[in-house]
Amino acid sequence: MRGSISGPEAHDLSRRQTLNHLSHPDEVIRKRLLIDGDGAGDDRRINLLVKSFIKWCNSGSQEEGYSQYQRMLSTLSQCEFSMGKTLLVYDMNLREMENYEKIYKEIECSIAGAHEKIAECKKQILQAKRIRKNRQEYDALAKVIQHHPDRHETLKELESLGKELEHLSHIKESVEDKLELRRKQFHVLLSTIHELQQTLENDEKLSEVEEAQESTMETDPKP
């Protein structure tokens, strides 16, 4: 097992390997294509085509020229394929952009419609809250009204109370008449009692006078 190389030695080794690779044009092109990744690489293919054309012009044998000619055809085919692919991607991007614009307009319309629906829903919510508040007030008033009799019963009760009041008024008048009569009778009674008392007093005084006269006659000598 070989030992690992580190430090300046590893750096020098990497530099020498890089110089060796760069000394070959094909290796440089391969590196550039690897770096390019999935890109189109048209400029690299054109450069390769130019180099192949130069080699084809400077070829010494027929076989080498034919080989360079095939490479040029292959490079041209790759360029045509890349151009076709690029056109297809371009057309696809155009269609995608149109589709995105259409979707964007639809989304804008949907957003506008959503805003209108939200505004309408807000109005409906406010109306529902108002209706709910009115219903709660109506329910509260209905509960209060249920604790009181209806109009027919109230009128009937008022009529009954009116008749009872009229009856009590008659009773009051009758009682007042009887009271007035009793007052007069009591007054007459008091007058009679006073007269009777006065008569009794007069009779008593008269009796005293008669008794005094009799006593005087009894004490006086006979002539």
XYZ file of C-alpha atoms in Angstrom:
223
model
C 0.000 0.000 0.000
C 1.500 3.350 -1.043
C 1.747 6.157 1.451
C -0.390 9.268 1.078
C 1.193 12.433 -0.341
C 0.475 15.744 1.328
C 1.806 19.255 1.435
C 3.883 20.815 -1.372
C 4.546 17.467 -3.020
C 0.813 16.856 -3.538
C 0.427 20.362 -4.972
C 3.273 19.865 -7.437
C 1.870 16.493 -8.484
C -1.556 17.989 -9.154
C 0.026 20.821 -11.143
C 2.027 18.403 -13.322
C -1.086 16.297 -13.995
C -3.037 19.393 -14.979
C -0.290 20.520 -17.370
C -0.174 17.073 -18.931
C -3.925 17.128 -19.522
C -3.849 20.651 -20.928
C -1.164 19.665 -23.424
C -3.784 17.714 -25.386
C -6.487 19.850 -27.153
C -9.065 17.051 -26.999
C -8.643 16.851 -23.242
C -9.136 20.619 -22.924
C -12.340 20.421 -24.950
C -13.532 17.477 -22.866
C -12.863 19.397 -19.668
C -14.715 22.426 -20.986
C -17.676 20.278 -21.982
C -17.717 18.674 -18.522
C -17.622 22.116 -16.925
C -20.409 23.276 -19.244
C -22.667 20.480 -17.918
C -26.155 20.467 -19.437
C -25.563 23.727 -21.318
C -25.862 24.024 -25.046
C -22.085 24.352 -25.642
C -22.557 25.671 -29.190
C -19.434 27.821 -29.037
C -17.378 24.808 -27.978
C -18.795 22.695 -30.804
C -18.012 25.460 -33.311
C -14.467 25.682 -31.997
C -14.184 21.909 -32.266
C -15.606 22.044 -35.794
C -13.048 24.717 -36.774
C -10.206 22.622 -35.374
C -11.523 19.544 -37.162
C -11.720 21.529 -40.405
C -8.111 22.690 -39.941
C -6.997 19.135 -39.252
C -8.964 17.929 -42.283
C -7.262 20.525 -44.454
C -3.835 19.550 -43.098
C -4.478 15.814 -43.199
C -1.789 13.853 -44.997
C -3.595 10.625 -45.793
C -7.036 9.871 -47.168
C -7.980 7.843 -44.118
C -7.136 10.692 -41.759
C -9.068 13.125 -43.967
C -12.076 10.817 -44.031
C -11.900 10.487 -40.262
C -11.821 14.269 -39.806
C -14.650 14.572 -42.322
C -16.800 12.172 -40.266
C -15.969 14.128 -37.124
C -17.081 17.340 -38.808
C -20.360 15.717 -39.891
C -20.882 14.427 -36.372
C -20.202 17.875 -34.919
C -22.586 19.459 -37.435
C -25.238 16.900 -36.511
C -24.731 17.743 -32.846
C -25.009 21.446 -33.621
C -28.209 20.887 -35.642
C -29.617 18.697 -32.870
C -28.703 21.308 -30.261
C -30.242 24.067 -32.389
C -33.422 22.015 -32.846
C -33.509 21.287 -29.159
C -32.987 24.966 -28.395
C -35.815 25.925 -30.764
C -38.079 23.388 -29.164
C -37.171 24.684 -25.719
C -37.737 28.237 -26.952
C -41.151 27.351 -28.366
C -41.977 25.501 -25.169
C -40.916 28.503 -23.124
C -43.097 30.763 -25.283
C -46.059 28.455 -24.775
C -45.291 28.259 -21.082
C -45.131 32.050 -20.889
C -48.475 32.319 -22.676
C -49.865 29.672 -20.369
C -48.446 31.478 -17.339
C -49.930 34.764 -18.539
C -53.278 33.059 -18.993
C -53.000 31.458 -15.561
C -51.925 34.822 -14.113
C -54.974 36.522 -15.626
C -57.190 33.730 -14.340
C -55.613 34.077 -10.899
C -56.163 37.851 -11.012
C -59.796 37.282 -11.976
C -60.104 34.689 -9.217
C -58.547 37.089 -6.707
C -60.902 39.872 -7.790
C -63.838 37.479 -7.549
C -62.608 36.327 -4.152
C -62.398 39.954 -2.976
C -65.953 40.544 -4.189
C -67.133 37.372 -2.468
C -65.326 38.402 0.725
C -66.970 41.842 0.598
C -70.358 40.207 -0.023
C -69.738 37.736 2.799
C -68.848 40.630 5.115
C -72.127 42.323 4.207
C -74.000 39.069 4.811
C -72.215 38.622 8.143
C -73.165 42.153 9.220
C -76.758 41.540 8.126
C -76.785 38.195 9.955
C -75.435 39.873 13.105
C -78.122 42.553 12.819
C -80.832 39.923 12.345
C -79.469 37.925 15.269
C -79.465 41.026 17.466
C -83.045 41.828 16.445
C -84.109 38.251 17.163
C -82.513 38.399 20.589
C -84.344 41.657 21.298
C -87.590 40.141 20.002
C -87.098 37.061 22.196
C -86.461 39.275 25.231
C -89.604 41.309 24.491
C -91.592 38.112 23.931
C -90.475 36.770 27.314
C -91.524 40.044 28.957
C -94.863 39.993 27.131
C -95.503 36.393 28.143
C -95.454 37.449 31.811
C -98.400 39.812 31.158
C -101.944 38.876 30.125
C -103.126 39.549 26.632
C -105.299 42.482 25.631
C -108.587 40.565 25.714
C -107.965 39.326 29.222
C -106.805 42.767 30.299
C -109.948 44.424 28.927
C -112.085 41.752 30.528
C -110.340 42.262 33.851
C -110.692 46.037 33.523
C -114.400 45.642 32.822
C -114.761 43.412 35.862
C -112.829 45.883 37.986
C -115.036 48.714 36.663
C -118.177 46.833 37.661
C -116.706 46.043 41.054
C -115.724 49.685 41.497
C -119.235 50.790 40.562
C -120.679 48.319 43.046
C -118.320 49.568 45.728
C -119.328 53.132 44.877
C -122.973 52.213 45.455
C -122.055 50.526 48.701
C -120.106 53.598 49.737
C -123.070 55.871 48.978
C -125.360 53.564 50.909
C -122.991 53.464 53.863
C -122.621 57.248 53.762
C -126.435 57.627 53.707
C -126.768 55.232 56.643
C -123.988 57.041 58.475
C -125.664 60.359 57.885
C -128.952 58.914 59.113
C -127.278 57.471 62.202
C -125.572 60.805 62.784
C -128.914 62.577 62.680
C -130.497 59.926 64.895
C -127.605 60.193 67.334
C -128.014 63.967 67.335
C -131.712 63.593 68.031
C -130.881 61.070 70.745
C -128.386 63.435 72.328
C -130.949 66.244 72.198
C -133.561 63.988 73.772
C -131.147 62.875 76.445
C -130.205 66.473 77.140
C -133.863 67.475 77.365
C -134.578 64.451 79.556
C -131.672 65.331 81.762
C -132.894 68.907 81.975
C -136.379 67.678 82.826
C -134.982 65.368 85.493
C -132.967 68.201 86.959
C -136.028 70.441 86.973
C -138.089 67.690 88.560
C -135.405 67.158 91.148
C -135.261 70.859 91.945
C -139.021 70.972 92.131
C -139.008 68.012 94.485
C -136.469 69.695 96.654
C -138.545 72.839 96.777
C -141.653 70.872 97.683
C -139.809 68.978 100.358
C -138.475 72.242 101.728
C -141.934 73.711 101.806
C -143.303 70.650 103.569
C -140.535 70.802 106.130
C -141.273 74.448 106.742
C -144.976 73.771 107.237
C -144.233 71.019 109.672
C -141.960 73.151 111.791
C -144.222 76.177 111.918
C -146.744 76.092 114.937
C -150.377 75.986 114.294
C -152.310 79.180 115.209
